[in-house]
Every structure is written in structure tokens, then in C-alpha cells.
mmCIF file of C-alpha atoms in Angstrom:
data_model
loop_
_atom_site.group_PDB
_atom_site.id
_atom_site.type_symbol
_atom_site.label_atom_id
_atom_site.label_comp_id
_atom_site.label_asym_id
_atom_site.label_seq_id
_atom_site.Cartn_x
_atom_site.Cartn_y
_atom_site.Cartn_z
ATOM 1 C CA UNK A 1 157.716 91.477 94.506
ATOM 2 C CA UNK A 2 158.669 94.619 93.929
ATOM 3 C CA UNK A 3 155.196 95.535 92.098
ATOM 4 C CA UNK A 4 153.539 94.364 95.202
ATOM 5 C CA UNK A 5 155.836 96.121 98.084
ATOM 6 C CA UNK A 6 155.782 99.262 95.751
ATOM 7 C CA UNK A 7 151.663 99.061 96.075
ATOM 8 C CA UNK A 8 151.706 98.641 99.907
ATOM 9 C CA UNK A 9 153.765 101.504 100.181
ATOM 10 C CA UNK A 10 151.537 103.679 98.294
ATOM 11 C CA UNK A 11 148.314 102.186 99.690
ATOM 12 C CA UNK A 12 149.586 102.364 103.105
ATOM 13 C CA UNK A 13 149.192 98.426 103.390
ATOM 14 C CA UNK A 14 149.364 97.496 106.813
ATOM 15 C CA UNK A 15 151.123 94.374 105.726
ATOM 16 C CA UNK A 16 151.879 91.953 102.892
ATOM 17 C CA UNK A 17 151.004 88.345 103.632
ATOM 18 C CA UNK A 18 153.568 85.646 102.115
ATOM 19 C CA UNK A 19 153.454 81.744 101.506
ATOM 20 C CA UNK A 20 153.866 78.940 99.190
ATOM 21 C CA UNK A 21 151.600 76.171 97.977
ATOM 22 C CA UNK A 22 154.194 74.157 95.851
ATOM 23 C CA UNK A 23 155.558 72.647 99.239
ATOM 24 C CA UNK A 24 159.189 72.999 98.015
ATOM 25 C CA UNK A 25 161.772 71.815 101.016
ATOM 26 C CA UNK A 26 164.231 74.301 101.180
ATOM 27 C CA UNK A 27 167.234 74.224 103.889
ATOM 28 C CA UNK A 28 166.368 76.830 107.001
ATOM 29 C CA UNK A 29 169.625 78.878 106.554
ATOM 30 C CA UNK A 30 168.252 79.848 103.256
ATOM 31 C CA UNK A 31 164.838 80.385 104.387
ATOM 32 C CA UNK A 32 166.160 82.414 107.280
ATOM 33 C CA UNK A 33 168.398 84.658 104.713
ATOM 34 C CA UNK A 34 165.327 85.278 102.253
ATOM 35 C CA UNK A 35 163.097 86.027 105.128
ATOM 36 C CA UNK A 36 165.255 88.884 106.466
ATOM 37 C CA UNK A 37 165.650 89.948 103.005
ATOM 38 C CA UNK A 38 161.918 90.137 102.251
ATOM 39 C CA UNK A 39 161.420 92.002 105.620
ATOM 40 C CA UNK A 40 163.895 94.270 105.000
ATOM 41 C CA UNK A 41 162.461 95.023 101.712
ATOM 42 C CA UNK A 42 158.936 95.517 103.533
ATOM 43 C CA UNK A 43 160.403 97.517 106.198
ATOM 44 C CA UNK A 44 162.027 100.176 103.897
ATOM 45 C CA UNK A 45 158.592 100.544 102.579
ATOM 46 C CA UNK A 46 157.219 100.676 105.948
ATOM 47 C CA UNK A 47 154.966 97.334 105.865
ATOM 48 C CA UNK A 48 155.014 94.144 107.638
ATOM 49 C CA UNK A 49 155.708 91.071 106.204
ATOM 50 C CA UNK A 50 153.446 88.081 107.641
ATOM 51 C CA UNK A 51 154.260 84.361 106.888
ATOM 52 C CA UNK A 52 151.041 82.179 106.489
ATOM 53 C CA UNK A 53 151.412 78.828 107.860
ATOM 54 C CA UNK A 54 149.841 76.143 105.523
ATOM 55 C CA UNK A 55 149.761 72.433 105.531
ATOM 56 C CA UNK A 56 150.633 72.213 101.892
ATOM 57 C CA UNK A 57 153.386 74.871 102.456
ATOM 58 C CA UNK A 58 157.532 74.592 102.692
ATOM 59 C CA UNK A 59 156.937 75.152 106.397
ATOM 60 C CA UNK A 60 154.322 73.144 108.066
ATOM 61 C CA UNK A 61 155.062 73.426 111.441
ATOM 62 C CA UNK A 62 154.919 76.351 114.200
ATOM 63 C CA UNK A 63 158.473 75.123 115.668
ATOM 64 C CA UNK A 64 160.010 75.826 112.068
ATOM 65 C CA UNK A 65 158.256 79.122 111.361
ATOM 66 C CA UNK A 66 159.111 80.462 114.672
ATOM 67 C CA UNK A 67 163.034 79.311 114.245
ATOM 68 C CA UNK A 68 162.745 81.502 110.582
ATOM 69 C CA UNK A 69 161.451 84.490 112.602
ATOM 70 C CA UNK A 70 163.929 84.056 115.251
ATOM 71 C CA UNK A 71 167.054 83.540 112.706
ATOM 72 C CA UNK A 72 165.906 86.362 110.742
ATOM 73 C CA UNK A 73 165.392 89.065 113.647
ATOM 74 C CA UNK A 74 163.305 91.383 111.431
ATOM 75 C CA UNK A 75 161.093 93.440 113.872
ATOM 76 C CA UNK A 76 158.536 93.377 110.960
ATOM 77 C CA UNK A 77 158.195 90.094 110.044
ATOM 78 C CA UNK A 78 155.611 87.747 112.047
ATOM 79 C CA UNK A 79 152.707 85.259 111.154
ATOM 80 C CA UNK A 80 149.437 85.372 109.967
ATOM 81 C CA UNK A 81 147.339 82.903 111.486
ATOM 82 C CA UNK A 82 144.187 81.264 109.741
ATOM 83 C CA UNK A 83 141.752 79.148 111.485
ATOM 84 C CA UNK A 84 141.456 77.002 108.962
ATOM 85 C CA UNK A 85 145.334 76.402 108.776
ATOM 86 C CA UNK A 86 145.590 76.152 112.723
ATOM 87 C CA UNK A 87 143.057 73.109 112.611
ATOM 88 C CA UNK A 88 144.425 71.380 109.542
ATOM 89 C CA UNK A 89 148.207 71.876 110.673
ATOM 90 C CA UNK A 90 146.747 70.452 114.572
ATOM 91 C CA UNK A 91 148.228 73.483 116.101
ATOM 92 C CA UNK A 92 146.952 73.173 119.737
ATOM 93 C CA UNK A 93 145.407 76.385 121.508
ATOM 94 C CA UNK A 94 148.399 75.825 124.277
ATOM 95 C CA UNK A 95 151.128 76.345 121.454
ATOM 96 C CA UNK A 96 149.226 79.132 120.057
ATOM 97 C CA UNK A 97 149.162 80.843 123.509
ATOM 98 C CA UNK A 98 152.947 80.451 123.868
ATOM 99 C CA UNK A 99 153.564 82.147 120.566
ATOM 100 C CA UNK A 100 155.706 85.747 121.659
ATOM 101 C CA UNK A 101 153.276 88.562 120.790
ATOM 102 C CA UNK A 102 155.970 90.276 118.946
ATOM 103 C CA UNK A 103 155.157 87.670 115.961
ATOM 104 C CA UNK A 104 151.481 87.771 116.468
ATOM 105 C CA UNK A 105 150.830 90.289 113.356
ATOM 106 C CA UNK A 106 147.884 88.864 111.580
ATOM 107 C CA UNK A 107 144.444 86.584 112.221
ATOM 108 C CA UNK A 108 141.977 85.641 109.771
ATOM 109 C CA UNK A 109 138.800 83.972 111.238
ATOM 110 C CA UNK A 110 137.197 81.065 109.845
ATOM 111 C CA UNK A 111 135.247 77.731 110.490
ATOM 112 C CA UNK A 112 135.155 74.331 108.501
ATOM 113 C CA UNK A 113 135.107 70.562 109.185
ATOM 114 C CA UNK A 114 137.563 68.397 110.992
ATOM 115 C CA UNK A 115 136.944 65.416 108.930
ATOM 116 C CA UNK A 116 135.739 66.285 105.572
ATOM 117 C CA UNK A 117 134.141 64.294 102.958
ATOM 118 C CA UNK A 118 137.448 61.797 101.206
ATOM 119 C CA UNK A 119 136.682 63.231 97.850
ATOM 120 C CA UNK A 120 137.449 66.159 98.768
ATOM 121 C CA UNK A 121 141.621 67.186 98.492
ATOM 122 C CA UNK A 122 143.098 69.438 100.746
ATOM 123 C CA UNK A 123 143.429 72.303 98.119
ATOM 124 C CA UNK A 124 139.557 71.293 97.144
ATOM 125 C CA UNK A 125 138.669 71.799 100.662
ATOM 126 C CA UNK A 126 140.741 75.053 101.350
ATOM 127 C CA UNK A 127 139.648 76.976 98.387
ATOM 128 C CA UNK A 128 135.609 75.932 98.189
ATOM 129 C CA UNK A 129 134.399 74.390 101.626
ATOM 130 C CA UNK A 130 135.271 76.671 104.180
ATOM 131 C CA UNK A 131 132.554 77.611 106.649
ATOM 132 C CA UNK A 132 131.411 80.888 108.476
ATOM 133 C CA UNK A 133 132.286 81.358 112.409
ATOM 134 C CA UNK A 134 130.232 79.068 114.084
ATOM 135 C CA UNK A 135 128.909 76.843 111.061
ATOM 136 C CA UNK A 136 131.411 74.576 111.043
ATOM 137 C CA UNK A 137 133.302 72.142 113.872
ATOM 138 C CA UNK A 138 136.576 74.165 114.623
ATOM 139 C CA UNK A 139 137.107 75.593 118.094
ATOM 140 C CA UNK A 140 136.750 79.283 117.314
ATOM 141 C CA UNK A 141 136.196 80.087 120.774
ATOM 142 C CA UNK A 142 139.189 78.445 122.211
ATOM 143 C CA UNK A 143 141.671 79.891 119.138
ATOM 144 C CA UNK A 144 140.810 83.155 119.711
ATOM 145 C CA UNK A 145 141.294 82.790 123.457
ATOM 146 C CA UNK A 146 144.490 81.213 123.101
ATOM 147 C CA UNK A 147 145.718 83.953 120.556
ATOM 148 C CA UNK A 148 144.717 86.474 123.106
ATOM 149 C CA UNK A 149 146.176 84.826 125.989
ATOM 150 C CA UNK A 150 149.692 85.094 123.667
ATOM 151 C CA UNK A 151 148.988 88.767 123.408
ATOM 152 C CA UNK A 152 147.030 89.438 119.930
ATOM 153 C CA UNK A 153 144.624 92.293 120.337
ATOM 154 C CA UNK A 154 143.728 92.213 116.811
ATOM 155 C CA UNK A 155 142.723 93.329 114.046
ATOM 156 C CA UNK A 156 141.119 90.185 112.955
ATOM 157 C CA UNK A 157 139.995 89.636 109.508
ATOM 158 C CA UNK A 158 137.281 87.183 108.247
ATOM 159 C CA UNK A 159 138.414 84.585 105.173
ATOM 160 C CA UNK A 160 135.919 82.404 104.147
ATOM 161 C CA UNK A 161 136.935 80.756 100.373
ATOM 162 C CA UNK A 162 133.457 79.000 100.139
ATOM 163 C CA UNK A 163 131.690 78.096 96.455
ATOM 164 C CA UNK A 164 128.536 78.428 98.334
ATOM 165 C CA UNK A 165 128.942 82.163 99.049
ATOM 166 C CA UNK A 166 130.729 83.279 95.838
ATOM 167 C CA UNK A 167 127.087 83.964 94.425
ATOM 168 C CA UNK A 168 126.035 86.089 97.064
ATOM 169 C CA UNK A 169 125.735 89.531 96.801
ATOM 170 C CA UNK A 170 129.277 91.410 98.429
ATOM 171 C CA UNK A 171 126.905 93.189 101.137
ATOM 172 C CA UNK A 172 125.290 90.129 102.019
ATOM 173 C CA UNK A 173 128.408 88.127 102.365
ATOM 174 C CA UNK A 174 130.230 91.239 104.344
ATOM 175 C CA UNK A 175 127.230 91.509 106.787
ATOM 176 C CA UNK A 176 126.789 87.614 107.165
ATOM 177 C CA UNK A 177 130.569 87.302 108.019
ATOM 178 C CA UNK A 178 130.502 89.944 110.503
ATOM 179 C CA UNK A 179 127.225 88.733 112.116
ATOM 180 C CA UNK A 180 128.664 84.865 112.508
ATOM 181 C CA UNK A 181 132.063 86.414 113.692
ATOM 182 C CA UNK A 182 130.739 88.670 116.085
ATOM 183 C CA UNK A 183 128.109 85.903 117.991
ATOM 184 C CA UNK A 184 128.572 85.933 121.608
ATOM 185 C CA UNK A 185 128.989 81.745 121.632
ATOM 186 C CA UNK A 186 132.135 82.203 119.389
ATOM 187 C CA UNK A 187 133.768 85.304 121.000
ATOM 188 C CA UNK A 188 136.529 84.772 123.425
ATOM 189 C CA UNK A 189 135.397 87.284 125.648
ATOM 190 C CA UNK A 190 132.054 85.860 126.266
ATOM 191 C CA UNK A 191 130.662 83.441 128.947
ATOM 192 C CA UNK A 192 128.522 81.672 127.168
#
């Protein structure tokens, strides 16, 4: 923790993203206390702390996540919304649009399957089978529009964990990811 926060300070990181993969249930008062302490450590080093909701996390609902953030009252604490997790957690666009803007601190764009093959575990799907924006079944344009209605203005990141893209050269991956994310049919500000 200290190493990561020290690195964030030295590098001038915009934020540090946190979450968990073991779905350990923790009582809300303890989560609030721990989140507040982590955010204080981040504030002491000049960085934001973003919680990423994931379907295999200790917090799997937007309501619980907002309860933790509200309880901690940390000005530098917020949410990292990842399209893949939004879809897997079935967070509606209407619910996204109601998130207080002060908590909308990061967005990761990607695409994927609403009905993946049954042989993929949830973990397998998240680390190996995400798609570039517009190449899957997600409502990319609707999610973007909902986040913008809530007050998010960027910056946006692209996170596509995919076994298909891993062999590609870095320049090809970055160019293709940027091109697909900027296609007008998938942009919230597009009329098409």
C-alpha cells in the first residue's frame, strides 16, 4: 500500500484504482472506516482513490458502493466505472445517470458479451474475452450518455483484456483501441 501510494505521489498519478477479487464479505462500518483511511493516505500524497465495482468483489452493488463513499466523506474518493463490470453487474443506465458527479472519477471503456459461452467462467471472460468498443453486445453509446448525464466529462481510459489482442504490437493495439472507441456510432455525442 505504501509503495503504491509513494509511487503515485512521485509519478503524479491522477488516481489509484482499488478493488478485490475474493468476494470477502466485510461489514459496512469497517469498509467505511478502511476506505476513509485509504483516501486520507491518498490525499496526503495528492492522489484520488477510486473503487472499482466488480461482480466478484466485496461490494457488488452501486447502492452499497455509494453507502461506503458517503460514509467515508472523502473528497478524493470515488468510483472507477468499467463498462464490462457495469454490464455484468446489470447496472442500468438510469442508475448510472443518478450517480453524484463528485464520485464519477474514472471510466474504462470496452465491450463484450451479454451472453458469453457457458464454458467461460466469469474470471476467464473478464481477463481474456473483452472486446474493443463496438465489437461486442454492450450498450457503449448508452453507457457513455448516462455517465455524461451524471456529469462525467473524462478522461476516459480503454481497458480491453483480451487473449486475441495480446500478440499484437503495442502500436496496433493502441491505434485500434482509439479508433474503435472514437467511431461516431459509439460516441454519446453522435446523432447516428
